[in-house]
Amino acid sequence: MAIYEKLTNIAKTGKKQLAVLIDPDKANSDSISSLIKKCNSAKVDLILVGGSLIKGSGFESCIQSIKNETDIPVVIFPGSVFQISSNADAILLLSLISGRNPEMLIGNHVIAAPHIRRAGIEVIPCGYMLIESGKLTSVVYMSNTSPIPYEKNDIAVCTAVAGEMLGHKLIYMDAGSGAEKSISAEMIKQVKANISIPLIVGGGIRDVKTAHDLWNAGADVVVIGNACESKPGLIEEIRIGIGY
Ligand code: 1GP
């Protein structure tokens, strides 16, 4: 079954999904292997691969190493047009709808389109929203956009609704990797109440309670990135805590 269809079907049942984000620049084959073992045992739903700035040459080998060790779908979460691979299962085609940078709304997509088509992977159009999170994150700086202010729930709601009306299949709300504070449960609750497509939430989630609060507020998928390295037991604890 296509990855988007599966994600949507699970979301409709109300079952909460867990995604792990791997930054190829921070991973090596040993660290990938140990993390993937944890993802397998915690029954992680998706593995996202990408980063705002990838300096090394390990993007392709990172995806290949992951695929060698798991059947969990590997989905590219691209930080640039260089992050495309036929070895992945799908790509989130991110349109940065919280910003007003035309390159992030359409320019990079034009450049990437023929390469994505040639890769032959599933394309999931995704309205991507950055939310202010206490400090300047790499993604805010690199995208040259302003995030939505932390407490402006109404702007977040209208942005997500516009994203859905434009035809995006997912909304991804991100405080940015390593964010000081994750997105508020109240903002997630209000956005979820106003859209009918699945909602992914990430950035700065470092403990079980925050993950559960965001799930309970309406996130269909919670993404854990940095904390997988600093807290090796976290993804299992999050999964056990939710009861499946
Ligand atoms: C970043 O949402 C992801 O784009 C994950 O963030 O690394 O802070 O968990 P963290």
mmCIF file of C-alpha atoms and ligand atoms in Angstrom:
data_model
loop_
_atom_site.group_PDB
_atom_site.id
_atom_site.type_symbol
_atom_site.label_atom_id
_atom_site.label_comp_id
_atom_site.label_asym_id
_atom_site.label_seq_id
_atom_site.Cartn_x
_atom_site.Cartn_y
_atom_site.Cartn_z
ATOM 1 C CA MET A 1 0.000 0.000 0.000
ATOM 2 C CA ALA A 2 1.259 3.491 -0.796
ATOM 3 C CA ILE A 3 2.803 5.223 2.181
ATOM 4 C CA TYR A 4 0.454 8.210 2.175
ATOM 5 C CA GLU A 5 -2.604 5.984 1.975
ATOM 6 C CA LYS A 6 -1.382 3.888 4.883
ATOM 7 C CA LEU A 7 -0.542 6.949 6.986
ATOM 8 C CA THR A 8 -3.986 8.420 6.299
ATOM 9 C CA ASN A 9 -5.815 5.186 7.045
ATOM 10 C CA ILE A 10 -4.030 4.812 10.379
ATOM 11 C CA ALA A 11 -4.697 8.484 11.207
ATOM 12 C CA LYS A 12 -8.415 7.931 10.551
ATOM 13 C CA THR A 13 -8.478 5.205 13.209
ATOM 14 C CA GLY A 14 -7.074 7.689 15.736
ATOM 15 C CA LYS A 15 -3.963 5.575 16.302
ATOM 16 C CA LYS A 16 -0.948 7.773 16.907
ATOM 17 C CA GLN A 17 2.133 7.424 14.703
ATOM 18 C CA LEU A 18 5.790 7.893 15.508
ATOM 19 C CA ALA A 19 8.485 9.024 13.072
ATOM 20 C CA VAL A 20 12.234 9.194 13.596
ATOM 21 C CA LEU A 21 14.289 11.782 11.710
ATOM 22 C CA ILE A 22 17.836 10.854 10.731
ATOM 23 C CA ASP A 23 20.238 13.583 9.646
ATOM 24 C CA PRO A 24 22.783 11.867 7.345
ATOM 25 C CA ASP A 25 25.498 14.300 8.434
ATOM 26 C CA LYS A 26 25.206 13.215 12.054
ATOM 27 C CA ALA A 27 24.928 9.484 11.362
ATOM 28 C CA ASN A 28 27.460 6.776 10.526
ATOM 29 C CA SER A 29 26.823 3.126 9.704
ATOM 30 C CA ASP A 30 27.198 2.031 13.367
ATOM 31 C CA SER A 31 24.907 4.714 14.745
ATOM 32 C CA ILE A 32 22.349 4.033 11.990
ATOM 33 C CA SER A 33 22.415 0.327 12.728
ATOM 34 C CA SER A 34 21.842 0.796 16.444
ATOM 35 C CA LEU A 35 19.090 3.384 15.891
ATOM 36 C CA ILE A 36 17.291 1.219 13.329
ATOM 37 C CA LYS A 37 17.260 -1.711 15.767
ATOM 38 C CA LYS A 38 15.468 0.565 18.227
ATOM 39 C CA CYS A 39 13.071 1.764 15.525
ATOM 40 C CA ASN A 40 12.252 -1.858 14.655
ATOM 41 C CA SER A 41 11.590 -2.845 18.244
ATOM 42 C CA ALA A 42 9.569 0.322 18.976
ATOM 43 C CA LYS A 43 7.566 -0.267 15.770
ATOM 44 C CA VAL A 44 8.266 3.225 14.469
ATOM 45 C CA ASP A 45 5.897 4.073 11.608
ATOM 46 C CA LEU A 46 8.177 6.182 9.405
ATOM 47 C CA ILE A 47 11.847 7.009 9.100
ATOM 48 C CA LEU A 48 12.503 10.485 7.747
ATOM 49 C CA VAL A 49 15.894 11.311 6.235
ATOM 50 C CA GLY A 50 17.150 14.827 5.569
ATOM 51 C CA GLY A 51 18.725 17.956 6.948
ATOM 52 C CA SER A 52 18.843 21.716 6.393
ATOM 53 C CA LEU A 53 22.500 21.492 5.362
ATOM 54 C CA ILE A 54 24.227 18.256 4.421
ATOM 55 C CA LYS A 55 27.977 18.723 4.086
ATOM 56 C CA GLY A 56 29.074 15.102 3.806
ATOM 57 C CA SER A 57 28.574 12.603 0.997
ATOM 58 C CA GLY A 58 26.550 10.165 3.071
ATOM 59 C CA PHE A 59 22.971 10.903 1.990
ATOM 60 C CA GLU A 60 22.653 7.970 -0.408
ATOM 61 C CA SER A 61 24.592 5.522 1.766
ATOM 62 C CA CYS A 62 22.540 6.557 4.800
ATOM 63 C CA ILE A 63 19.312 5.649 2.993
ATOM 64 C CA GLN A 64 20.819 2.395 1.755
ATOM 65 C CA SER A 65 22.012 1.427 5.255
ATOM 66 C CA ILE A 66 18.552 2.081 6.670
ATOM 67 C CA LYS A 67 16.849 0.079 3.916
ATOM 68 C CA ASN A 68 19.203 -2.846 4.547
ATOM 69 C CA GLU A 69 18.023 -3.110 8.142
ATOM 70 C CA THR A 70 14.316 -2.398 8.143
ATOM 71 C CA ASP A 71 10.987 -2.589 6.334
ATOM 72 C CA ILE A 72 9.828 0.676 7.913
ATOM 73 C CA PRO A 73 9.117 3.142 5.075
ATOM 74 C CA VAL A 74 11.989 5.580 4.445
ATOM 75 C CA VAL A 75 10.715 9.022 3.493
ATOM 76 C CA ILE A 76 12.943 11.882 2.371
ATOM 77 C CA PHE A 77 12.395 15.110 4.311
ATOM 78 C CA PRO A 78 14.444 17.272 1.948
ATOM 79 C CA GLY A 79 16.438 20.258 3.113
ATOM 80 C CA SER A 80 17.534 21.000 -0.446
ATOM 81 C CA VAL A 81 17.195 19.897 -4.058
ATOM 82 C CA PHE A 82 20.248 17.656 -3.570
ATOM 83 C CA GLN A 83 18.301 15.341 -1.266
ATOM 84 C CA ILE A 84 16.568 13.040 -3.751
ATOM 85 C CA SER A 85 17.124 9.274 -3.995
ATOM 86 C CA SER A 86 15.517 6.394 -5.831
ATOM 87 C CA ASN A 87 16.413 4.160 -2.863
ATOM 88 C CA ALA A 88 13.913 5.897 -0.601
ATOM 89 C CA ASP A 89 10.242 4.927 -0.597
ATOM 90 C CA ALA A 90 8.784 8.426 -0.787
ATOM 91 C CA ILE A 91 9.564 12.120 -0.559
ATOM 92 C CA LEU A 92 7.702 14.866 1.277
ATOM 93 C CA LEU A 93 7.467 17.571 -1.372
ATOM 94 C CA LEU A 94 7.635 20.449 1.068
ATOM 95 C CA SER A 95 6.159 23.810 0.232
ATOM 96 C CA LEU A 96 7.145 26.243 2.988
ATOM 97 C CA ILE A 97 3.745 27.870 3.368
ATOM 98 C CA SER A 98 4.579 29.749 6.575
ATOM 99 C CA GLY A 99 7.203 31.736 4.647
ATOM 100 C CA ARG A 100 7.160 34.131 1.745
ATOM 101 C CA ASN A 101 10.261 32.927 -0.062
ATOM 102 C CA PRO A 102 9.249 31.960 -3.614
ATOM 103 C CA GLU A 103 12.158 29.527 -3.928
ATOM 104 C CA MET A 104 10.735 27.511 -1.014
ATOM 105 C CA LEU A 105 7.193 27.737 -2.335
ATOM 106 C CA ILE A 106 7.845 26.742 -5.967
ATOM 107 C CA GLY A 107 11.356 27.560 -7.247
ATOM 108 C CA ASN A 108 13.193 24.552 -5.817
ATOM 109 C CA HIS A 109 10.313 22.296 -6.801
ATOM 110 C CA VAL A 110 10.749 23.216 -10.469
ATOM 111 C CA ILE A 111 14.433 22.314 -10.239
ATOM 112 C CA ALA A 112 13.747 19.087 -8.375
ATOM 113 C CA ALA A 113 10.709 17.862 -10.350
ATOM 114 C CA PRO A 114 12.521 15.998 -13.180
ATOM 115 C CA HIS A 115 14.905 14.380 -10.701
ATOM 116 C CA ILE A 116 12.063 13.250 -8.441
ATOM 117 C CA ARG A 117 10.184 11.853 -11.415
ATOM 118 C CA ARG A 118 13.257 9.941 -12.562
ATOM 119 C CA ALA A 119 13.731 8.572 -9.037
ATOM 120 C CA GLY A 120 10.270 7.027 -9.381
ATOM 121 C CA ILE A 121 9.402 7.352 -5.701
ATOM 122 C CA GLU A 122 6.062 8.258 -4.152
ATOM 123 C CA VAL A 123 5.549 12.019 -3.895
ATOM 124 C CA ILE A 124 3.603 13.390 -0.940
ATOM 125 C CA PRO A 125 2.753 17.099 -1.350
ATOM 126 C CA CYS A 126 3.186 18.676 2.073
ATOM 127 C CA GLY A 127 2.367 22.110 3.450
ATOM 128 C CA TYR A 128 5.357 22.813 5.675
ATOM 129 C CA MET A 129 5.024 25.354 8.496
ATOM 130 C CA LEU A 130 7.795 26.681 10.704
ATOM 131 C CA ILE A 131 6.806 27.896 14.155
ATOM 132 C CA GLU A 132 8.983 30.193 16.245
ATOM 133 C CA SER A 133 10.672 28.191 18.960
ATOM 134 C CA GLY A 134 12.806 30.419 21.161
ATOM 135 C CA LYS A 135 16.004 30.566 19.142
ATOM 136 C CA LEU A 136 17.030 30.887 15.518
ATOM 137 C CA THR A 137 16.987 27.369 14.063
ATOM 138 C CA SER A 138 18.982 26.162 11.057
ATOM 139 C CA VAL A 139 15.844 25.708 8.978
ATOM 140 C CA VAL A 140 14.636 29.270 9.608
ATOM 141 C CA TYR A 141 18.043 30.677 8.735
ATOM 142 C CA MET A 142 18.618 28.465 5.700
ATOM 143 C CA SER A 143 15.119 28.991 4.295
ATOM 144 C CA ASN A 144 15.372 32.761 4.668
ATOM 145 C CA THR A 145 11.818 32.933 6.005
ATOM 146 C CA SER A 146 10.134 34.128 9.188
ATOM 147 C CA PRO A 147 8.445 31.445 11.291
ATOM 148 C CA ILE A 148 4.920 31.907 12.619
ATOM 149 C CA PRO A 149 5.123 33.493 16.099
ATOM 150 C CA TYR A 150 4.818 30.960 18.943
ATOM 151 C CA GLU A 151 1.470 32.212 20.248
ATOM 152 C CA LYS A 152 -0.213 33.222 16.984
ATOM 153 C CA ASN A 153 -2.589 30.284 16.794
ATOM 154 C CA ASP A 154 -4.908 32.109 14.414
ATOM 155 C CA ILE A 155 -2.145 32.625 11.842
ATOM 156 C CA ALA A 156 -1.160 28.954 12.172
ATOM 157 C CA VAL A 157 -4.781 27.855 11.646
ATOM 158 C CA CYS A 158 -5.309 30.051 8.568
ATOM 159 C CA THR A 159 -1.970 28.950 7.094
ATOM 160 C CA ALA A 160 -2.798 25.258 7.536
ATOM 161 C CA VAL A 161 -6.310 25.732 6.114
ATOM 162 C CA ALA A 162 -4.847 27.535 3.093
ATOM 163 C CA GLY A 163 -2.358 24.675 2.684
ATOM 164 C CA GLU A 164 -5.173 22.149 2.615
ATOM 165 C CA MET A 165 -7.206 24.284 0.186
ATOM 166 C CA LEU A 166 -4.175 24.470 -2.109
ATOM 167 C CA GLY A 167 -4.176 20.692 -2.320
ATOM 168 C CA HIS A 168 -1.426 19.650 0.050
ATOM 169 C CA LYS A 169 -1.955 16.145 1.395
ATOM 170 C CA LEU A 170 -0.239 16.674 4.733
ATOM 171 C CA ILE A 171 0.567 19.534 7.050
ATOM 172 C CA TYR A 172 3.948 19.354 8.811
ATOM 173 C CA MET A 173 4.325 21.844 11.688
ATOM 174 C CA ASP A 174 7.938 22.146 12.752
ATOM 175 C CA ALA A 175 9.613 24.100 15.550
ATOM 176 C CA GLY A 176 12.913 23.224 13.824
ATOM 177 C CA SER A 177 15.523 20.652 14.698
ATOM 178 C CA GLY A 178 16.920 21.212 18.195
ATOM 179 C CA ALA A 179 14.244 23.802 18.968
ATOM 180 C CA GLU A 180 14.375 25.234 22.497
ATOM 181 C CA LYS A 181 10.651 24.686 22.886
ATOM 182 C CA SER A 182 8.314 22.465 20.927
ATOM 183 C CA ILE A 183 5.086 23.796 19.390
ATOM 184 C CA SER A 184 2.341 24.420 21.957
ATOM 185 C CA ALA A 185 -0.371 21.799 22.374
ATOM 186 C CA GLU A 186 -2.934 24.599 22.065
ATOM 187 C CA MET A 187 -1.704 25.581 18.590
ATOM 188 C CA ILE A 188 -1.786 21.927 17.483
ATOM 189 C CA LYS A 189 -5.306 21.509 18.881
ATOM 190 C CA GLN A 190 -6.616 24.549 17.010
ATOM 191 C CA VAL A 191 -4.970 23.587 13.712
ATOM 192 C CA LYS A 192 -6.201 19.993 13.956
ATOM 193 C CA ALA A 193 -9.759 21.185 14.564
ATOM 194 C CA ASN A 194 -9.676 23.084 11.280
ATOM 195 C CA ILE A 195 -8.105 20.658 8.794
ATOM 196 C CA SER A 196 -9.014 17.201 7.571
ATOM 197 C CA ILE A 197 -5.617 16.061 6.275
ATOM 198 C CA PRO A 198 -3.056 14.345 8.536
ATOM 199 C CA LEU A 199 -0.886 16.533 10.769
ATOM 200 C CA ILE A 200 2.806 15.888 11.453
ATOM 201 C CA VAL A 201 4.469 17.707 14.354
ATOM 202 C CA GLY A 202 8.174 17.917 15.190
ATOM 203 C CA GLY A 203 10.992 19.996 16.566
ATOM 204 C CA GLY A 204 12.371 20.036 20.110
ATOM 205 C CA ILE A 205 10.424 16.996 21.373
ATOM 206 C CA ARG A 206 12.696 15.447 24.006
ATOM 207 C CA ASP A 207 10.460 13.613 26.475
ATOM 208 C CA VAL A 208 7.545 11.210 26.655
ATOM 209 C CA LYS A 209 5.112 13.737 28.115
ATOM 210 C CA THR A 210 5.611 16.293 25.338
ATOM 211 C CA ALA A 211 5.163 13.632 22.656
ATOM 212 C CA HIS A 212 1.974 12.384 24.304
ATOM 213 C CA ASP A 213 0.628 15.908 24.862
ATOM 214 C CA LEU A 214 1.109 16.715 21.166
ATOM 215 C CA TRP A 215 -0.513 13.434 20.111
ATOM 216 C CA ASN A 216 -3.420 14.114 22.440
ATOM 217 C CA ALA A 217 -3.719 17.658 21.078
ATOM 218 C CA GLY A 218 -4.236 16.256 17.568
ATOM 219 C CA ALA A 219 -0.879 15.433 15.972
ATOM 220 C CA ASP A 220 -1.248 12.281 13.869
ATOM 221 C CA VAL A 221 2.518 11.818 13.610
ATOM 222 C CA VAL A 222 5.119 12.996 16.113
ATOM 223 C CA VAL A 223 8.731 13.309 14.876
ATOM 224 C CA ILE A 224 11.770 12.734 17.086
ATOM 225 C CA GLY A 225 15.176 13.710 15.731
ATOM 226 C CA ASN A 226 17.987 14.926 17.991
ATOM 227 C CA ALA A 227 16.640 13.296 21.131
ATOM 228 C CA CYS A 228 17.115 9.830 19.599
ATOM 229 C CA GLU A 229 20.855 10.378 20.052
ATOM 230 C CA SER A 230 20.829 12.093 23.447
ATOM 231 C CA LYS A 231 18.205 9.751 24.943
ATOM 232 C CA PRO A 232 18.632 6.293 23.379
ATOM 233 C CA GLY A 233 15.622 4.787 25.217
ATOM 234 C CA LEU A 234 13.192 7.563 24.322
ATOM 235 C CA ILE A 235 11.407 6.147 21.293
ATOM 236 C CA GLU A 236 10.599 2.893 23.121
ATOM 237 C CA GLU A 237 9.380 4.832 26.163
ATOM 238 C CA ILE A 238 7.163 7.017 23.996
ATOM 239 C CA ARG A 239 5.692 3.979 22.272
ATOM 240 C CA ILE A 240 5.167 1.976 25.456
ATOM 241 C CA GLY A 241 3.547 4.998 27.115
ATOM 242 C CA ILE A 242 0.881 5.240 24.420
ATOM 243 C CA GLY A 243 0.080 1.560 24.779
ATOM 244 C CA TYR A 244 0.872 0.152 21.304
HETATM 245 C C1 1GP B 1 13.089 18.793 12.665
HETATM 246 O O1 1GP B 1 10.933 18.045 13.253
HETATM 247 C C2 1GP B 1 12.250 17.674 13.161
HETATM 248 O O2 1GP B 1 12.751 19.202 11.402
HETATM 249 C C3 1GP B 1 12.819 17.038 14.402
HETATM 250 O O3 1GP B 1 13.326 17.974 15.330
HETATM 251 O O4 1GP B 1 15.603 17.118 15.929
HETATM 252 O O5 1GP B 1 14.407 18.707 17.442
HETATM 253 O O6 1GP B 1 13.632 16.351 17.226
HETATM 254 P P1 1GP B 1 14.282 17.500 16.543
#
